[in-house]
mmCIF file with all atom_site columns, C-alpha atoms in Angstrom:
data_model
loop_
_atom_site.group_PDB
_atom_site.id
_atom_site.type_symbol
_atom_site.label_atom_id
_atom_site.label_alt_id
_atom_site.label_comp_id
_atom_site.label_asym_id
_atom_site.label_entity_id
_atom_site.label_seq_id
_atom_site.pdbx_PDB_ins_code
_atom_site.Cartn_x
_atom_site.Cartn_y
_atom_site.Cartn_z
_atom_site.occupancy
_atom_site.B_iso_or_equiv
_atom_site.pdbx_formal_charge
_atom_site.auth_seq_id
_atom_site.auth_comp_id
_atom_site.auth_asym_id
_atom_site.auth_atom_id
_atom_site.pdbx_PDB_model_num
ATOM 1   C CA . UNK E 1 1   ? 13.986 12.172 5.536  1.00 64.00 ? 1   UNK E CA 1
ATOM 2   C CA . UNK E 1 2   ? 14.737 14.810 8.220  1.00 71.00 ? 2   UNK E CA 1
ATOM 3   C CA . UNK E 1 3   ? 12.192 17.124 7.103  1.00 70.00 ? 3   UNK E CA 1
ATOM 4   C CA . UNK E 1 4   ? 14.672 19.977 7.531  1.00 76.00 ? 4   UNK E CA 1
ATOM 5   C CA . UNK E 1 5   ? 15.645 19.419 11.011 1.00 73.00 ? 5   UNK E CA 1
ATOM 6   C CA . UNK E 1 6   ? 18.419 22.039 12.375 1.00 75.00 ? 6   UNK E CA 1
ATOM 7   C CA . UNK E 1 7   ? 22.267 20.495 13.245 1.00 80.00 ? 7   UNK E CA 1
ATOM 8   C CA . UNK E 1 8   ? 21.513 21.338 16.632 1.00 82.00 ? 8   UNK E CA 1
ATOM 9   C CA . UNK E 1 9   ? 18.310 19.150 16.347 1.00 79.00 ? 9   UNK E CA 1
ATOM 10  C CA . UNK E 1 10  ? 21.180 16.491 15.239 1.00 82.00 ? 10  UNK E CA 1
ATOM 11  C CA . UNK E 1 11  ? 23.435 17.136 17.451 1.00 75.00 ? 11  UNK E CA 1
ATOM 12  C CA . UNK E 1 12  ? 20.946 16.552 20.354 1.00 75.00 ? 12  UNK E CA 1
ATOM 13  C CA . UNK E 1 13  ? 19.939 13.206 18.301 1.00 78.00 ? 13  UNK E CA 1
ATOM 14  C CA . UNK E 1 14  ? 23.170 12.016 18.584 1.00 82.00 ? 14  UNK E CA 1
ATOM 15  C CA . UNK E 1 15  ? 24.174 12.819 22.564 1.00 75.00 ? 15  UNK E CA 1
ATOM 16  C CA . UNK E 1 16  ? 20.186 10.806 23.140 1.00 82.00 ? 16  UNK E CA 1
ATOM 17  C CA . UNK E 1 17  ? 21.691 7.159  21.137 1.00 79.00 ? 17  UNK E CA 1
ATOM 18  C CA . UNK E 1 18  ? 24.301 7.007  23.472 1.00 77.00 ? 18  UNK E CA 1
ATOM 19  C CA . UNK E 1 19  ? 21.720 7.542  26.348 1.00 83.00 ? 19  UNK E CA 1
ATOM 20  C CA . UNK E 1 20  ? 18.556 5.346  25.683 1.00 87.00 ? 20  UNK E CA 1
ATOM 21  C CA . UNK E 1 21  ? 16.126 4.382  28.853 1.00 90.00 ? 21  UNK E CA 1
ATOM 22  C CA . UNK E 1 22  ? 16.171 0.722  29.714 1.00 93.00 ? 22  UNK E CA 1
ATOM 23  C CA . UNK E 1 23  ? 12.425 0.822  27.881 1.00 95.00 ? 23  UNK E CA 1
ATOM 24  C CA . UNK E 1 24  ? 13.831 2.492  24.876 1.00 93.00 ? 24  UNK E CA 1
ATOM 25  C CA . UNK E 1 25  ? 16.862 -0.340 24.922 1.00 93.00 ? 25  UNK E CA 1
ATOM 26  C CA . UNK E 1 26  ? 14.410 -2.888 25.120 1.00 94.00 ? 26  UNK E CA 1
ATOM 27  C CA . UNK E 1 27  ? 12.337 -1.872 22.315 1.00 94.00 ? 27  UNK E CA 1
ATOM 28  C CA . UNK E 1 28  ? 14.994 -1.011 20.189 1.00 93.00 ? 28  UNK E CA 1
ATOM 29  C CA . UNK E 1 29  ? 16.232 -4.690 20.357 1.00 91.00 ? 29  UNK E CA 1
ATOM 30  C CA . UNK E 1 30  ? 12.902 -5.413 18.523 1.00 92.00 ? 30  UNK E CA 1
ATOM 31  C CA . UNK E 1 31  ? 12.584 -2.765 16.281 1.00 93.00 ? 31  UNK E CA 1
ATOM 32  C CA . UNK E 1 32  ? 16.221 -3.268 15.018 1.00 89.00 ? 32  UNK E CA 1
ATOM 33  C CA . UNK E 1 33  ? 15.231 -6.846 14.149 1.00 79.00 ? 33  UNK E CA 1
ATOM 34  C CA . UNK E 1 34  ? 12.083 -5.995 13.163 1.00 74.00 ? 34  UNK E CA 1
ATOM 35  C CA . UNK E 1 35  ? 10.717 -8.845 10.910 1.00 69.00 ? 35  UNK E CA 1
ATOM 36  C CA . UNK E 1 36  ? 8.690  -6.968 8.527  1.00 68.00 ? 36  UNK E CA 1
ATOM 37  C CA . UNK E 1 37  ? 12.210 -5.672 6.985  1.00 77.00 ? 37  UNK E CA 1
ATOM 38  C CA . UNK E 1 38  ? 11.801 -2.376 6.990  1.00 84.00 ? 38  UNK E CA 1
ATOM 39  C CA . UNK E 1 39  ? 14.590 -0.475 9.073  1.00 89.00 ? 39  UNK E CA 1
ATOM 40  C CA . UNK E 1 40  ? 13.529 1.813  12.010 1.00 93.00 ? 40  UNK E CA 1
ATOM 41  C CA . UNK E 1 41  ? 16.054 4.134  13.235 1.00 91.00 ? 41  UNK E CA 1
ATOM 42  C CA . UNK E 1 42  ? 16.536 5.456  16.989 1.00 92.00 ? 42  UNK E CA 1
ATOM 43  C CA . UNK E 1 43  ? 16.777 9.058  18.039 1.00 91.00 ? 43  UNK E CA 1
ATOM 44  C CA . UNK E 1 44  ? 15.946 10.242 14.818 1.00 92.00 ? 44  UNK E CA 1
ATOM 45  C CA . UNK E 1 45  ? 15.925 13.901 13.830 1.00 90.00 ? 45  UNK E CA 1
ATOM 46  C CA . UNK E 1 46  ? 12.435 14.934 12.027 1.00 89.00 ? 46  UNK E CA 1
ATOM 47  C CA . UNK E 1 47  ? 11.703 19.128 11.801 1.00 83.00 ? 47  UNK E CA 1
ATOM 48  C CA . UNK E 1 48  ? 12.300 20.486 15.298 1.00 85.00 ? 48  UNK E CA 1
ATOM 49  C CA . UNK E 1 49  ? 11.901 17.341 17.086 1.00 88.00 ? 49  UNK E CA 1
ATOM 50  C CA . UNK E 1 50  ? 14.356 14.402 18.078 1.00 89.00 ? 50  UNK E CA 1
ATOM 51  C CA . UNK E 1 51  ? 12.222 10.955 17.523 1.00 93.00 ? 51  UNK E CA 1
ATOM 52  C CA . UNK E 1 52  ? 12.533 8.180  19.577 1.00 93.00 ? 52  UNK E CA 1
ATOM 53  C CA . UNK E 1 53  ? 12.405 5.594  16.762 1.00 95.00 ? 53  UNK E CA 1
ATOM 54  C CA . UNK E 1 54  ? 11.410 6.159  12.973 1.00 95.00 ? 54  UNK E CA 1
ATOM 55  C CA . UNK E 1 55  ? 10.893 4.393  9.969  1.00 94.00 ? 55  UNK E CA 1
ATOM 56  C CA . UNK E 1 56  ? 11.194 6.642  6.414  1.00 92.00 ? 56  UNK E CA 1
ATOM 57  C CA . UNK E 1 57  ? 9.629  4.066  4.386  1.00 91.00 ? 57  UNK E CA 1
ATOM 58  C CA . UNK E 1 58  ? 6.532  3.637  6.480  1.00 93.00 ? 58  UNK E CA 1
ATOM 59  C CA . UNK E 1 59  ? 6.425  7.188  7.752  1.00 95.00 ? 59  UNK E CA 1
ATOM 60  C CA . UNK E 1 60  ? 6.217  5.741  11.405 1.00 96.00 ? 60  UNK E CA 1
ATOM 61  C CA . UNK E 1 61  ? 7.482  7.278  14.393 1.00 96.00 ? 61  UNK E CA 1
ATOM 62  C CA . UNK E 1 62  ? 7.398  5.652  17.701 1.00 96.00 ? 62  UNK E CA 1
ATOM 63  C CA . UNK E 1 63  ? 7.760  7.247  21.096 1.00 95.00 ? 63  UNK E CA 1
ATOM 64  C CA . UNK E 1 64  ? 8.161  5.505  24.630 1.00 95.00 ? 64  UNK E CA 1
ATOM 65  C CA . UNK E 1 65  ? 7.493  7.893  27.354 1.00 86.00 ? 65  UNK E CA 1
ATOM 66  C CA . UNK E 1 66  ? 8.946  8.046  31.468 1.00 76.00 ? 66  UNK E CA 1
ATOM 67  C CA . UNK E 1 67  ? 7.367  9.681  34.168 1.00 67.00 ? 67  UNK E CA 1
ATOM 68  C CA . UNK E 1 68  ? 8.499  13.234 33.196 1.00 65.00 ? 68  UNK E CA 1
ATOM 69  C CA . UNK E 1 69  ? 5.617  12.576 30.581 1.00 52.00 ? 69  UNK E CA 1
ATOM 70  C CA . UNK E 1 70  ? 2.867  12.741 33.044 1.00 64.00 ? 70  UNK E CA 1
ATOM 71  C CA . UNK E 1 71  ? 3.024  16.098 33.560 1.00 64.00 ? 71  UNK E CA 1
ATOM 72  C CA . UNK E 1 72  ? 0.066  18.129 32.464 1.00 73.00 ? 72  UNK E CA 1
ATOM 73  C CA . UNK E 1 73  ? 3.033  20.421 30.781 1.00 80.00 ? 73  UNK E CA 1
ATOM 74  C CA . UNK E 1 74  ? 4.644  17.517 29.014 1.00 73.00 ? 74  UNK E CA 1
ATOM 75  C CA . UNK E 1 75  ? 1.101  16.475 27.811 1.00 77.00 ? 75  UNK E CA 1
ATOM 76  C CA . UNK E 1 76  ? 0.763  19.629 25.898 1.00 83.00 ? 76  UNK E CA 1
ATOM 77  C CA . UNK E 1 77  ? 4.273  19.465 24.631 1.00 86.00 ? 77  UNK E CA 1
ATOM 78  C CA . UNK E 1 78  ? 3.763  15.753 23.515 1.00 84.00 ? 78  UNK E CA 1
ATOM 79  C CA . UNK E 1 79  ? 0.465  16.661 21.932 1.00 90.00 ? 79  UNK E CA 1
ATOM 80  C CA . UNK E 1 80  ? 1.894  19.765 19.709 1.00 91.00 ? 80  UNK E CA 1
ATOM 81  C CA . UNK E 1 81  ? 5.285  17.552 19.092 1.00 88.00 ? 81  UNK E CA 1
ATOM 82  C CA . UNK E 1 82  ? 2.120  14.893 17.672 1.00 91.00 ? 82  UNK E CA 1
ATOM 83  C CA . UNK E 1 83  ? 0.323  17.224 15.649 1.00 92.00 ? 83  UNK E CA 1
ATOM 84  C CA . UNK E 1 84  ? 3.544  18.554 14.057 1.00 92.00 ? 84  UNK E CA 1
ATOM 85  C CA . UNK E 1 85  ? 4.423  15.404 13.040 1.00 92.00 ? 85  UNK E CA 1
ATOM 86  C CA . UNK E 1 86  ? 1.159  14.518 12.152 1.00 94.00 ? 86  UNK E CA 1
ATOM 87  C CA . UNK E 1 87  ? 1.162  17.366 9.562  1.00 93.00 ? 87  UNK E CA 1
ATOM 88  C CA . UNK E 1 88  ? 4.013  16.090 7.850  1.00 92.00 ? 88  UNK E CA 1
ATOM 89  C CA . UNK E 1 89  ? 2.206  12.994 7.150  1.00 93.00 ? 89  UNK E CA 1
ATOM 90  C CA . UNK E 1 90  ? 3.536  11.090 10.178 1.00 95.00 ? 90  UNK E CA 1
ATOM 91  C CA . UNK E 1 91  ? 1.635  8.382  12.053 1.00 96.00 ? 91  UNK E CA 1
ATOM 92  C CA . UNK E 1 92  ? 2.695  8.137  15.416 1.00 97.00 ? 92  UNK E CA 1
ATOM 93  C CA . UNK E 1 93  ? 2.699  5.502  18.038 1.00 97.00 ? 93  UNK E CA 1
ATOM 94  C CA . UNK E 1 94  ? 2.990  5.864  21.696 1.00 95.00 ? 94  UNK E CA 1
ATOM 95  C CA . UNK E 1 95  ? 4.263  3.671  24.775 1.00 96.00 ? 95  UNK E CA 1
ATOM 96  C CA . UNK E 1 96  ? 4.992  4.139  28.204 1.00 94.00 ? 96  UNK E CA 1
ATOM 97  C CA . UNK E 1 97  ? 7.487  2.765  29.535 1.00 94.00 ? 97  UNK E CA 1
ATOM 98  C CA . UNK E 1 98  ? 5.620  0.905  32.034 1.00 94.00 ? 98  UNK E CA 1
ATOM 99  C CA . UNK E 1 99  ? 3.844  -0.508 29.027 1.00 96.00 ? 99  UNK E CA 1
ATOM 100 C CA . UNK E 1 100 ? 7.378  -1.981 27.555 1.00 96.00 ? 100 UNK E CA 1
ATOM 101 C CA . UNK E 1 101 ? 7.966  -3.155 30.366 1.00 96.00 ? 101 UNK E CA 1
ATOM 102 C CA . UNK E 1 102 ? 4.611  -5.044 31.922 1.00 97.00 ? 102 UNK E CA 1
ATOM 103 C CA . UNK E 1 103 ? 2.630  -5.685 28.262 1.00 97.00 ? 103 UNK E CA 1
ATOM 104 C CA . UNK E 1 104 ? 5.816  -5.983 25.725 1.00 96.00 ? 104 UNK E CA 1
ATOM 105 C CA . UNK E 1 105 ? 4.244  -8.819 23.816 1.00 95.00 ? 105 UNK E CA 1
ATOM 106 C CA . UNK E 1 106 ? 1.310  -6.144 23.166 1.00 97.00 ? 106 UNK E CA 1
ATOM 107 C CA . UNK E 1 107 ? 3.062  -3.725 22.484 1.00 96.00 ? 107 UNK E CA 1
ATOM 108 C CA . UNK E 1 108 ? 4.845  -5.594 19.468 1.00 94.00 ? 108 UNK E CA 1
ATOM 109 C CA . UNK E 1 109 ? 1.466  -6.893 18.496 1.00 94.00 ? 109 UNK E CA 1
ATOM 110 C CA . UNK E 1 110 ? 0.279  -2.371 18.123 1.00 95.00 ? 110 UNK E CA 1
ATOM 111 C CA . UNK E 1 111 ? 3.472  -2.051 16.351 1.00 94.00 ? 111 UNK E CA 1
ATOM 112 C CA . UNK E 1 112 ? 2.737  -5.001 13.925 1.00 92.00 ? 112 UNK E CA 1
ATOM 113 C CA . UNK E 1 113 ? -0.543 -4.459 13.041 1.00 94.00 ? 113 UNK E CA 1
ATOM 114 C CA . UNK E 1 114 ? -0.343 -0.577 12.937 1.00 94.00 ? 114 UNK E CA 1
ATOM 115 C CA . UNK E 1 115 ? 2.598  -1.692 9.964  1.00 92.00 ? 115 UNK E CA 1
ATOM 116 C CA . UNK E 1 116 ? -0.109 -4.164 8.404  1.00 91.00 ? 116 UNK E CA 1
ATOM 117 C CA . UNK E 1 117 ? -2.551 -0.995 8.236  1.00 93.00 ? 117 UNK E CA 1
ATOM 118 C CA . UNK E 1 118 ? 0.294  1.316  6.622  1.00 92.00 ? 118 UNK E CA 1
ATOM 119 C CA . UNK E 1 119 ? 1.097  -1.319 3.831  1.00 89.00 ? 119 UNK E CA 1
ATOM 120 C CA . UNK E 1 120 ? -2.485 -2.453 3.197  1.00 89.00 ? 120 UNK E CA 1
ATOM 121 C CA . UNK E 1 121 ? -3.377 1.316  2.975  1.00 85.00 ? 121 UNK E CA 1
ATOM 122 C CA . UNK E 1 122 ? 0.022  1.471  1.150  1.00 74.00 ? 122 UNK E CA 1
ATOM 123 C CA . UNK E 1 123 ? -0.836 -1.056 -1.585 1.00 75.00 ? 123 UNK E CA 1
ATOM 124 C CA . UNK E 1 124 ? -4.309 0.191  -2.151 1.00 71.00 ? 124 UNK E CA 1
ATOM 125 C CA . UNK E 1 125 ? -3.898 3.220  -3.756 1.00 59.00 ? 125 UNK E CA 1
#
């Protein structure tokens, strides 16, 4: 469930719950309700990385992104943090925040029906 993340990946897991973004808080509400009764957590350790919000059972991480995502440097970052996940079988969703906080009811709709496509997929093998 970690995929052999480090204690200091943990450690820095648990000092980010007790500091979520206002986007992050927001989506959380949902996610921690989430209707389709599977259980996402938040700040999640996975390999080297700290997760903003992960589900085991459907092998979904979600990220919501600030402004110090923008950066061409954070780009790259974000795009080898993706692939890494991606290798360990991960399917990844991203948000800005701006999107959270502008398009919210869309954003639940991406997170809904990319959870349709992992159980459909899920059920047909």
């Amino acid at each position: 469930m970690h995929y052999g993340a480090s204690p200091s990946i943990f450690n820095v897991a648990q000092n980010l719950r007790v500091r979520l973004t206002e986007a992050e808080k927001i989506l959380w509400e949902y996610l921690r309700n989430h209707q389709s009764g599977f259980r996402f957590r938040r700040q999640h350790p996975l390999w080297n990385y700290v997760v903003d919000f992960y589900s085991h059972r459907l092998k979904l991480v979600i990220e919501v992104d600030g402004e110090i995502h923008s950066s061409e440097e954070a780009h790259i970052r974000d795009s080898e943090k993706d692939n890494g996940l991606r290798n360990l079988g991960l399917q990844i969703l991203r948000f800005t925040n701006a999107e959270v906080f502008t398009t919210f009811e869309s954003v639940k709709l991406k997170i809904d029906n990319t959870v349709i496509e992992i159980l459909t997929e899920k059920y047909k093998k």
